[in-house]
XYZ file of C-alpha atoms in Angstrom:
590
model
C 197.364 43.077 91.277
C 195.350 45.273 93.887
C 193.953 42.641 95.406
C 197.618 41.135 95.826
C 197.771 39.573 99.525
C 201.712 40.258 100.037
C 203.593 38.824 103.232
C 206.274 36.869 104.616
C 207.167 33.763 106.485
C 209.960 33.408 108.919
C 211.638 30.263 108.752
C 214.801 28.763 110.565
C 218.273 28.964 108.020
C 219.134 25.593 109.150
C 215.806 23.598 109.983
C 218.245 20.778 111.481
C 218.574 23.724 114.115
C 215.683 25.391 114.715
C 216.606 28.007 117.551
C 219.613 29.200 115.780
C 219.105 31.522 112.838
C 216.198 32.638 110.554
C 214.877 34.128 107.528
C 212.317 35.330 106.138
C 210.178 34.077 102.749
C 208.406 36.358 100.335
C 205.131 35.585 98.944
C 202.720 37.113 96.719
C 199.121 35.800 96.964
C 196.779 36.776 93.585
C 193.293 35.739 94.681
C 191.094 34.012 91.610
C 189.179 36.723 89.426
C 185.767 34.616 90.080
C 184.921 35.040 93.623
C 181.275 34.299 94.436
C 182.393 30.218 93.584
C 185.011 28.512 95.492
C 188.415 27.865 94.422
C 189.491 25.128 92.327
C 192.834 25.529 93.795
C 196.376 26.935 94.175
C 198.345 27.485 91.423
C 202.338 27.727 92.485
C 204.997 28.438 89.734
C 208.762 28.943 89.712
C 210.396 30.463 86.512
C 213.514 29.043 87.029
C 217.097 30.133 87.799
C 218.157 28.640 90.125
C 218.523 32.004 91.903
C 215.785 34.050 89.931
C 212.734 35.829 92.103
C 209.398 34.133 91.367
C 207.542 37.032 92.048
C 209.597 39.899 89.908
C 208.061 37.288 87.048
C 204.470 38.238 88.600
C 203.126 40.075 85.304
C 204.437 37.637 82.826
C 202.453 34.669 84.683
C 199.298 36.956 84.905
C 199.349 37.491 81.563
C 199.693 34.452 79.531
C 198.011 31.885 82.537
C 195.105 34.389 82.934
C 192.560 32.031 81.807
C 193.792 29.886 85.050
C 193.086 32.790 87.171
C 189.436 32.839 86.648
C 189.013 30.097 89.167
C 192.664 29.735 90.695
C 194.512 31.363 93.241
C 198.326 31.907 92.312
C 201.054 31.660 94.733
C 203.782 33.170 93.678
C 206.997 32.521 96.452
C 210.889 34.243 96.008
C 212.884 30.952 97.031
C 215.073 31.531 99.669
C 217.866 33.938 99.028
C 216.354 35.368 95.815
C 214.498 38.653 95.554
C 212.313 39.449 98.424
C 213.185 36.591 100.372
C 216.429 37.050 102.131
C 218.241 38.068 98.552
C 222.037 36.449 99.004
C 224.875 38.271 97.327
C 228.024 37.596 95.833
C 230.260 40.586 95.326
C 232.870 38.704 93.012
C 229.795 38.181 90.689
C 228.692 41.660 90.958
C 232.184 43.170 89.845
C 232.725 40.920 87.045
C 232.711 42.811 83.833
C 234.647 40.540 81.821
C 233.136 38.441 78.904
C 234.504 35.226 79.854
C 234.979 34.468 83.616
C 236.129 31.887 85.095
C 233.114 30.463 86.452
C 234.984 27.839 88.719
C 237.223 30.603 90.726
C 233.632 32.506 90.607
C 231.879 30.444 92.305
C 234.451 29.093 95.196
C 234.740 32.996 95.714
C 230.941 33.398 96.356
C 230.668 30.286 98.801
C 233.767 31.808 100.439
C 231.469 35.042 100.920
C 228.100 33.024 102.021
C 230.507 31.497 104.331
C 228.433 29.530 107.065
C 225.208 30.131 105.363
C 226.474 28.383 101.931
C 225.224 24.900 102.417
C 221.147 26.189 103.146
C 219.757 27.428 99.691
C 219.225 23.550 98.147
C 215.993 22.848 96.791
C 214.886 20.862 99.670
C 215.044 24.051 101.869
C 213.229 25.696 99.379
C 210.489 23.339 99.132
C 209.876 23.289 102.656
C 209.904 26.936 102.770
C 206.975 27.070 100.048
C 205.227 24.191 102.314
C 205.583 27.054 105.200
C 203.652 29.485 103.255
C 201.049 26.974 102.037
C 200.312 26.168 106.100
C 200.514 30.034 107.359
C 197.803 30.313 104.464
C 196.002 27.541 105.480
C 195.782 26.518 101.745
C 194.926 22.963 100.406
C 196.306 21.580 97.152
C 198.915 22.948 94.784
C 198.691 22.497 90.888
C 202.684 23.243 90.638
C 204.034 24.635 87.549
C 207.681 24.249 87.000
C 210.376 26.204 84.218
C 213.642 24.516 83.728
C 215.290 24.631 87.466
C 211.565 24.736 88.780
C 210.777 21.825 87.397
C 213.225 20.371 89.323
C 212.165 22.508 92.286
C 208.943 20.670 91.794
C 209.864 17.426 91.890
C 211.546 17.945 95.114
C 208.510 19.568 96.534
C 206.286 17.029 95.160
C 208.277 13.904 96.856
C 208.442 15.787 100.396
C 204.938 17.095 100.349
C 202.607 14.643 98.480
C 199.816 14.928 99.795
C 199.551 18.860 98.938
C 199.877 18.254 95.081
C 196.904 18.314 92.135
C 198.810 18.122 89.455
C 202.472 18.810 88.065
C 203.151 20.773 84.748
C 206.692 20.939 84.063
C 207.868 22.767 81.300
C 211.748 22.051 80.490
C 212.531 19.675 82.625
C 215.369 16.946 83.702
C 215.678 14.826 86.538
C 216.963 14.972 89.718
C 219.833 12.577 89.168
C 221.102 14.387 85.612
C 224.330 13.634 83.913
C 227.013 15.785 84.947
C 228.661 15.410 81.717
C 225.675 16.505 79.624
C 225.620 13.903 76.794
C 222.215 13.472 76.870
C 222.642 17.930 75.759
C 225.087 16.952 73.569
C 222.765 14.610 71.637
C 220.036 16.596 71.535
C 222.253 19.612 70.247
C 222.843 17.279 67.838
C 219.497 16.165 66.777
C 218.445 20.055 67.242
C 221.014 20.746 64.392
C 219.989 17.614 61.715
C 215.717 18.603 62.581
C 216.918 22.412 61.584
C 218.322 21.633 58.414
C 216.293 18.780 57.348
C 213.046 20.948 57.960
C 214.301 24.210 56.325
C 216.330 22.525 53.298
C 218.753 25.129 53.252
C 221.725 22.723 55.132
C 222.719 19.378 55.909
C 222.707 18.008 58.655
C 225.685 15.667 59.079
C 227.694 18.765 56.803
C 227.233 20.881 59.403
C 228.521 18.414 62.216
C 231.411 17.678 60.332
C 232.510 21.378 59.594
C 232.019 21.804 63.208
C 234.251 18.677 63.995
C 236.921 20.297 61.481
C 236.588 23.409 63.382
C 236.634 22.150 66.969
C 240.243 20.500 65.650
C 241.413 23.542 64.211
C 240.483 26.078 67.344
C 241.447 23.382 70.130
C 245.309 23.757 67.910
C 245.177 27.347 67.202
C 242.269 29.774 69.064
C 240.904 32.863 67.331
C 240.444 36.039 69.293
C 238.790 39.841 68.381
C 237.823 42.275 70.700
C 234.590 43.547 71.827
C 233.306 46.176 74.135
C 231.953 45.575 77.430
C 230.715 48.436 78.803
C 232.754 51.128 77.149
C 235.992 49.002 77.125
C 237.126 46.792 74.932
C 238.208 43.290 75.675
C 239.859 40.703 74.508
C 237.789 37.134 74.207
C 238.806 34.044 73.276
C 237.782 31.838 70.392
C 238.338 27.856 71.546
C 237.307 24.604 71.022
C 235.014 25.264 74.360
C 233.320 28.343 72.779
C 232.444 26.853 69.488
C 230.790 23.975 71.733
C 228.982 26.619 74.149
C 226.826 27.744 70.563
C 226.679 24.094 69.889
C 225.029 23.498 73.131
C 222.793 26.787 73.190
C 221.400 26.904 76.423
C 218.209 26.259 74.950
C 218.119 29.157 72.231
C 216.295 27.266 69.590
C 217.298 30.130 67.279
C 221.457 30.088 67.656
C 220.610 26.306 65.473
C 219.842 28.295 62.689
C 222.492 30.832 62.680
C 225.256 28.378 63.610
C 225.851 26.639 59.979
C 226.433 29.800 58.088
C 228.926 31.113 60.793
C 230.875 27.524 60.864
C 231.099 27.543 57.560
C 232.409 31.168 57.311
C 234.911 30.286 59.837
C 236.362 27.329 58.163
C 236.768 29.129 54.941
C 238.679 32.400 56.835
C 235.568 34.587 57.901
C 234.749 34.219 61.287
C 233.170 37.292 61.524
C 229.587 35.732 62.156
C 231.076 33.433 64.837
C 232.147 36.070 66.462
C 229.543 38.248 66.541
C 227.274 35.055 67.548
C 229.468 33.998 70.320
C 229.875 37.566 71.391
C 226.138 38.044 72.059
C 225.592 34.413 73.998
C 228.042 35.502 76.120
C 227.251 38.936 76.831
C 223.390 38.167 77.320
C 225.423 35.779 80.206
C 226.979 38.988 81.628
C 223.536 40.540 81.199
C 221.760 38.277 83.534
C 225.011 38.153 85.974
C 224.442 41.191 86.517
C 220.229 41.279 86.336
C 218.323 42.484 90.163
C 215.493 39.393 89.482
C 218.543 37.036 89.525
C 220.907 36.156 92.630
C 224.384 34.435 91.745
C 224.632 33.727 95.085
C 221.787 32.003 95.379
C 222.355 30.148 92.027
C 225.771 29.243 92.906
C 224.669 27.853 96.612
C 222.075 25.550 94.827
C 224.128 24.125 92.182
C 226.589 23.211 94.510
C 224.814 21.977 97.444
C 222.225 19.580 95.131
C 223.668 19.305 91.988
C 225.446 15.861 91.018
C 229.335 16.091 90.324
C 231.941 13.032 89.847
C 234.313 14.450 92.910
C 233.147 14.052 96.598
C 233.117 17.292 98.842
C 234.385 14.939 101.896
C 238.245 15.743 99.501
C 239.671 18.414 99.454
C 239.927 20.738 96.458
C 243.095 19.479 95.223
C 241.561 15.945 95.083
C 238.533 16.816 93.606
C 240.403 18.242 90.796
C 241.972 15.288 90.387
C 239.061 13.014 90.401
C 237.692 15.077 88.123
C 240.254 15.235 85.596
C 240.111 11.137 86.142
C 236.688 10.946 84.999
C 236.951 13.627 82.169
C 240.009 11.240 81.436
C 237.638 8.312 81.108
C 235.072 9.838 78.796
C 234.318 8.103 75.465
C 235.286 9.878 72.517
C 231.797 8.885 71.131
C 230.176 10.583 73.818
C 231.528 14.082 73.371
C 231.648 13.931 69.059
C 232.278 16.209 67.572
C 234.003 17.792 70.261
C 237.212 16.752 72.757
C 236.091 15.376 76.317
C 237.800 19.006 77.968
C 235.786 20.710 74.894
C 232.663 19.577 75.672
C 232.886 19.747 78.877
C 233.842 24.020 78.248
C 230.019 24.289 77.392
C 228.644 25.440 80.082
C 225.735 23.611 81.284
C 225.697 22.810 85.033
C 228.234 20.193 86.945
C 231.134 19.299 85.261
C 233.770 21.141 87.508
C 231.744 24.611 88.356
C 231.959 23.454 92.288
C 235.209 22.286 92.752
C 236.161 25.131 94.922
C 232.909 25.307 96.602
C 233.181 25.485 100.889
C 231.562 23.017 101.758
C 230.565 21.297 105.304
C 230.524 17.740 104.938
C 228.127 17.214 108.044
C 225.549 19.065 106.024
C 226.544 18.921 102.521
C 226.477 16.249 99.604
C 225.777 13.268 102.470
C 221.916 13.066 100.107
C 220.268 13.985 97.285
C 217.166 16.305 97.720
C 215.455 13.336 96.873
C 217.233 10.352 97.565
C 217.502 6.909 94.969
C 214.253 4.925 95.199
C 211.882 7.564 96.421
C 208.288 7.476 95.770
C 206.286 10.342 93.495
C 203.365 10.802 94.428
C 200.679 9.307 92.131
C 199.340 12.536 90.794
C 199.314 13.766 86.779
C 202.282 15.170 85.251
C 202.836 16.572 82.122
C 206.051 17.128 81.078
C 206.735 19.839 77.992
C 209.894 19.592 75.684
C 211.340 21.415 72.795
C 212.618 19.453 70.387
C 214.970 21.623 69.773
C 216.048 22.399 73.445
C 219.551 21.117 74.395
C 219.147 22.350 77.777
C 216.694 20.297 78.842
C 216.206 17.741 76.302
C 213.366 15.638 75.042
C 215.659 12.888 76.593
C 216.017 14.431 80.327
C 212.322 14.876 80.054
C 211.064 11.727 79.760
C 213.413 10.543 82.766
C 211.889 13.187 84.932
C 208.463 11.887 84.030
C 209.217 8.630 84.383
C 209.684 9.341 88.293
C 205.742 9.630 88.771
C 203.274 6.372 87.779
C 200.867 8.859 85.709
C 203.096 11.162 83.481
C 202.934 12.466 80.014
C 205.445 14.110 77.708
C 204.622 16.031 74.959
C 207.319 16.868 72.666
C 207.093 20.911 70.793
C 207.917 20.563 67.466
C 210.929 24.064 66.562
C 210.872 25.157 70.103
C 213.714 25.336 72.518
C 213.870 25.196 76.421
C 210.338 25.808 78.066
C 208.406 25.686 75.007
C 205.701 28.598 75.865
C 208.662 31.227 75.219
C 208.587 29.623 71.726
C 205.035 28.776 70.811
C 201.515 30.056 72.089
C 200.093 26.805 71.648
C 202.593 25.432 74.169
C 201.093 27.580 76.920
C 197.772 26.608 75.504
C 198.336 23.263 76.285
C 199.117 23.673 79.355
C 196.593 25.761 80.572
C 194.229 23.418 79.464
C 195.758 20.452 80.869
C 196.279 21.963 84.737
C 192.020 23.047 83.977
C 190.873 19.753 82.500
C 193.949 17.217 83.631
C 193.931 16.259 79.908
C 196.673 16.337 77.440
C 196.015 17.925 74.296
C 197.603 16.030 71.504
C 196.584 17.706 68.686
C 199.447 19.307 66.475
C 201.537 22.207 68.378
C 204.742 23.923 66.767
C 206.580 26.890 67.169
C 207.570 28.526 63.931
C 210.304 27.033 62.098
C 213.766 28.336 62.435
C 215.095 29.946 59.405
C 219.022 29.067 58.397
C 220.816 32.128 57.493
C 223.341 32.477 54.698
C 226.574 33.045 55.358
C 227.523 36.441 55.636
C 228.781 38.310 52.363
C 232.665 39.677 53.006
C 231.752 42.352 50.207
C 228.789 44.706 48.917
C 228.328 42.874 45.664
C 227.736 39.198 47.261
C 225.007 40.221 49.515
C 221.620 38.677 48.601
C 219.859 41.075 46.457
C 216.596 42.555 47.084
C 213.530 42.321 44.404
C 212.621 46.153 43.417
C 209.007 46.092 42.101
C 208.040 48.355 38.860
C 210.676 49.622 37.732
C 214.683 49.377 36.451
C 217.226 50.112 38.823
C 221.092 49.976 38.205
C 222.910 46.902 39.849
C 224.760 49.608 42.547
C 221.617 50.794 43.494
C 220.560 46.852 43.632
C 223.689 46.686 45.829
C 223.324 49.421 48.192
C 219.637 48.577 48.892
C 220.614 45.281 49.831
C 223.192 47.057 51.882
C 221.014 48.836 53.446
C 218.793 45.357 54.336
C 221.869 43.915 55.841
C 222.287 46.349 58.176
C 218.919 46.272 59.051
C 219.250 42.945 59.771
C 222.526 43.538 62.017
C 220.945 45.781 64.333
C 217.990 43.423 64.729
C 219.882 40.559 66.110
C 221.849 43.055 68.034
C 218.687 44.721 69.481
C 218.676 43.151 72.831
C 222.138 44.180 73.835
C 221.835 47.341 72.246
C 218.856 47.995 75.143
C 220.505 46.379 77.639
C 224.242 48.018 77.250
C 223.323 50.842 75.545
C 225.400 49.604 72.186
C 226.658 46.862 70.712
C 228.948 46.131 67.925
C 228.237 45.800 64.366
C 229.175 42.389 61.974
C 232.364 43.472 60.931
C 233.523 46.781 62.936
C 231.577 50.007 63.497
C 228.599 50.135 66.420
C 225.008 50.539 67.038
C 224.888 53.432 70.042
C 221.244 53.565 71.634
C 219.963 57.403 71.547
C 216.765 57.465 73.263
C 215.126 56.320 76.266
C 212.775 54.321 75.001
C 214.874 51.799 73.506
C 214.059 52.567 70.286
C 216.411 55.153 68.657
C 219.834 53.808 67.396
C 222.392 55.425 65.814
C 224.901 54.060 63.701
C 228.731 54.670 64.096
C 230.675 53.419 61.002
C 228.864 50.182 60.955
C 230.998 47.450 58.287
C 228.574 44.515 57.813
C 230.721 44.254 54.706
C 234.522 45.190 54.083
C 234.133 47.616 51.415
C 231.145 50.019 52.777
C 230.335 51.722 55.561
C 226.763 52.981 56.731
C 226.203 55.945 59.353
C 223.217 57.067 60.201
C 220.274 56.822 62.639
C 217.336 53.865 62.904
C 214.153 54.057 64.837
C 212.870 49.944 65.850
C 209.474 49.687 66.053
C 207.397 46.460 66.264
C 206.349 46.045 62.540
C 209.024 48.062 61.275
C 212.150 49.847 60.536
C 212.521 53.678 59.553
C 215.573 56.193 59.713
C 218.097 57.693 57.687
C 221.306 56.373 56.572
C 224.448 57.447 54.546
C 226.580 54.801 52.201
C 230.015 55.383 51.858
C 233.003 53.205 50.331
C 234.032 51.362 47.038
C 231.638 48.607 47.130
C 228.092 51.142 46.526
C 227.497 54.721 45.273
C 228.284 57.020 48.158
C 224.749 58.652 48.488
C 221.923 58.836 51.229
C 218.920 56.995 51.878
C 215.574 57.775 53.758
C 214.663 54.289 54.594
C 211.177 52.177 55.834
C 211.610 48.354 56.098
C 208.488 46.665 57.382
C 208.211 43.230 59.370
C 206.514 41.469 56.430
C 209.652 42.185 54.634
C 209.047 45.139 52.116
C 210.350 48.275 52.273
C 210.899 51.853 50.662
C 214.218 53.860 50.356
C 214.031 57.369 48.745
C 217.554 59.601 48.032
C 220.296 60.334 46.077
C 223.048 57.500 45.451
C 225.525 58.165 43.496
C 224.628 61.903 42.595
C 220.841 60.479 41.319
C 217.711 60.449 42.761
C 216.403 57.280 44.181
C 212.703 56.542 45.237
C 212.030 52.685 44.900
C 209.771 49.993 46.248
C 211.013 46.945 47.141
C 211.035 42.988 48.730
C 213.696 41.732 50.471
């Protein structure tokens, strides 16, 4: 990063008028590792977003592309608006500290704050912004290398600047023209939810979609609600048909597919303690990156509406466009949407549907085209496109539209990974950098690891899976409170990453996880119920490859006692203590 050639571009806001106002465009330029032989090129990613900074992502791309870097130059541009270039705010978005926002009202009150510069963040503007860097630098040819929105960043670039472009890797993608009602996501959620339990045997596949039919029924009747905290308050949310089909979807989060049977289940029988606690995190880690300095809602908000497709027309005025779109929600299929309602489905939370409705929008400058307009040449470069097979985000599906824009492209499908298939399996990114070296595909077998199903979560001490103690005979409590003690464990870990972003998070059943230290590693526990009939306090240190702390069991369901504790990733453990009065020092497997 010391050699890092850092500057900026000025550009006009409007590029239709040139004199009037400008801004300026951040780019990072990390010069190729080899230098005494020339360059085999530039290579320019986006991470996504839209709305995220490109170069706040700068240490993640030199790590896992280094091998590219050797004889490649990486450009690394903030798109207009984001991060270092010309960062947009929204204020509304900023103060929101409620779980379940109305993202419609949201984001006609940020356009209402951009004002006149709303309609000049689309991914047109952007691309020619990055083409202004590439001639200030006087560079040649880009190898671009697209994440979910960048890979439709890319394609945009791509068909306005051919004759600057190697190659195309896009990882996650969809095309340009995408379906604003998101069956193609809802098909792929379900296939994502069949390939989980046929692979892991531990569910069925058409089971599950029928208990979450039953359920999407029951909740669109009669919503659930609990409370949770956001940041030291507790709120009310809202359990509807249009949450149970935002876990469905997933945003991509391979891993929600393997929690989401035990929790529907639970919740059909009179738990819904799991569903909760699932739906609680998705949406939180949404407040999370609200509210995240490498991402700008603004920014987001002004591309979604300005190049995004939607069924209303911005030439009518909001009251029409509400009405067009309830028309065409209306119209829907019930096939389409199964298992879900069309107003269900459409609750998700994927982009279009009727985020924009309130956008301000100029009609002289807004909606008239596409950023790349029906019938448009690609230019005849390789592509390869990456998809998780599990990714309902940007499915296998949308994938193989985008490629078929371009006369050379080829998909590869990731076998148990979800959207942009490097955050899922090393082989992924592998394949890539291999293919943007060599402009060869790599066909050979690539899979993330296989998503595990969890079991439904025990509503008392007794039921919870027991643990295996090796060499010697333990009482059935001390069976129970060991397994307990797992449990909780196991809590905390899929609470982890709010715990370090919020600073605590709640436990299964009540009771919460309180982060102690600075390092993000210390966690103490605060009455934590993962069943009804026991409570654990106590204090947990998360390490990598393991667990260790102290806890204390109280409550009818296990021997009141304490515990010194040590579970390890490969899943054994220790616990030494008193339970019940008696010494305890045991070995054992979970």
């Amino acid at each position: 990063m010391a050699q890092a050639q850092c500057g900026r571009v000025v550009v006009p806001l409007d590029r239709n008028r040139p004199g009037s106002a400008t801004i300026s465009v951040a780019y990072v330029l990390l010069p190729r590792q080899d230098r005494s032989r020339p360059s085999l090129g530039t290579l320019v990613p986006n991470p996504g977003g839209p709305g995220a900074s490109t170069i706040d992502q700068a240490e993640w791309y030199v790590t896992k592309l280094g091998p590219l870097r050797e004889r490649r130059d990486m450009l690394l541009v903030d798109p207009r608006g984001t991060g270092r270039s010309s960062a947009v705010r929204c204020a509304a978005a900023e103060a929101v500290r409620t779980l379940q926002p109305n993202i419609s009202e949201l984001i006609a009150a940020c356009g209402k704050e951009l004002g006149s510069r709303a309609n000049f963040y689309g991914s047109a503007a952007i691309a020619d912004d990055i083409e202004a860097v590439r001639a200030a630098l006087e560079l040649d040819h880009f190898d671009l290398w697209g994440e979910s929105y960048g890979t439709y960043l890319m394609q945009v670039y791509a068909s306005r600047h051919p004759a600057h472009v190697r190659s195309i890797l896009l990882s996650g993608a969809y095309p340009v023209d995408f379906d604003p009602w998101g069956r193609d996501r809802l098909r792929a959620a379900r296939r994502a939810i069949t390939l989980v339990c046929q692979r892991s045997g531990d569910c069925s596949g058409p089971v599950v979609l029928r208990e979450v039919e039953l359920l999407a029924e029951r909740l669109r009747r009669h919503p659930l609600s609990f409370s949770v905290d956001v940041s030291g308050r507790r709120q009310k949310a809202v359990v509807d048909e249009a949450a149970l089909a935002q876990l469905v979807y997933a945003g991509g989060q391979a891993a929600i597919y393997g929690m989401l049977p035990a929790a529907v289940h639970s919740a059909l029988h009179g738990d819904p303690a799991a569903l909760f606690q699932l739906l609680a995190r998705t949406q939180l880690e949404g407040l999370a990156l609200m509210h995240s300095s490498s991402v700008s809602i603004a920014a987001y908000a002004a591309t979604d509406c300005h190049d995004y497709p939607h069924v209303f027309s911005y030439l009518d005025d909001p009251a029409a466009r509400r009405s067009a779109y309830q028309q065409a929600l209306a119209d829907l299929p019930g096939d389409d949407v199964w298992p879900f309602s069309a107003s269900g489905w459409a609750g998700a939370g994927f982009e279009g549907v009727d985020d924009c409705i309130g956008w301000v929008a100029d009609s002289s400058s807004l909606g008239a085209t596409p950023p790349i307009s029906p019938g448009s040449p690609m230019p005849d470069v390789p592509v390869l496109v990456l998809s998780g097979d599990l990714d309902a985000n940007t499915p296998t599906e949308a994938g193989r539209l985008a490629a078929a824009g371009f006369p050379h492209a080829t998909v590869l499908e990731i076998p148990n990974a979800g959207h942009t298939p490097g955050d899922d399996a090393d082989c992924a990114i592998a394949i890539a950098i291999h293919w943007v070296s060599t402009l060869k595909a790599d066909r050979r077998g690539c899979e993330a690891d296989p998503i595990s199903v969890a079991v439904a979560s025990a509503k008392r001490a007794a039921a919870l899976p027991p643990v295996s103690v090796r060499g010697e005979r333990v009482s059935r409590k001390v069976r129970t409170a060991l397994a307990l003690s797992v449990a909780v464990v196991g809590d905390l870990g899929r609470q982890s990453e709010l715990v370090r972003f919020f600073g605590e998070a709640d436990a299964l059943r009540s009771g919460r996880y309180v982060l102690v230290s600075e390092e993000g590693k210390d966690v103490l526990l605060e009455g934590v119920k993962v069943v009804s009939d026991a409570r654990v306090s106590g204090r947990l240190t998360m390490d990598d490859d393991q667990v260790v702390g102290s806890l204390t069991l109280l409550g009818r369901g296990v021997p009141d006692g304490t515990l010194k504790l040590k579970v390890s990733a490969d899943g054994t453990g220790r616990a030494s203590g008193k339970l019940g009065g008696r010494p305890v020092d045991v070995r054992f497997t979970m």
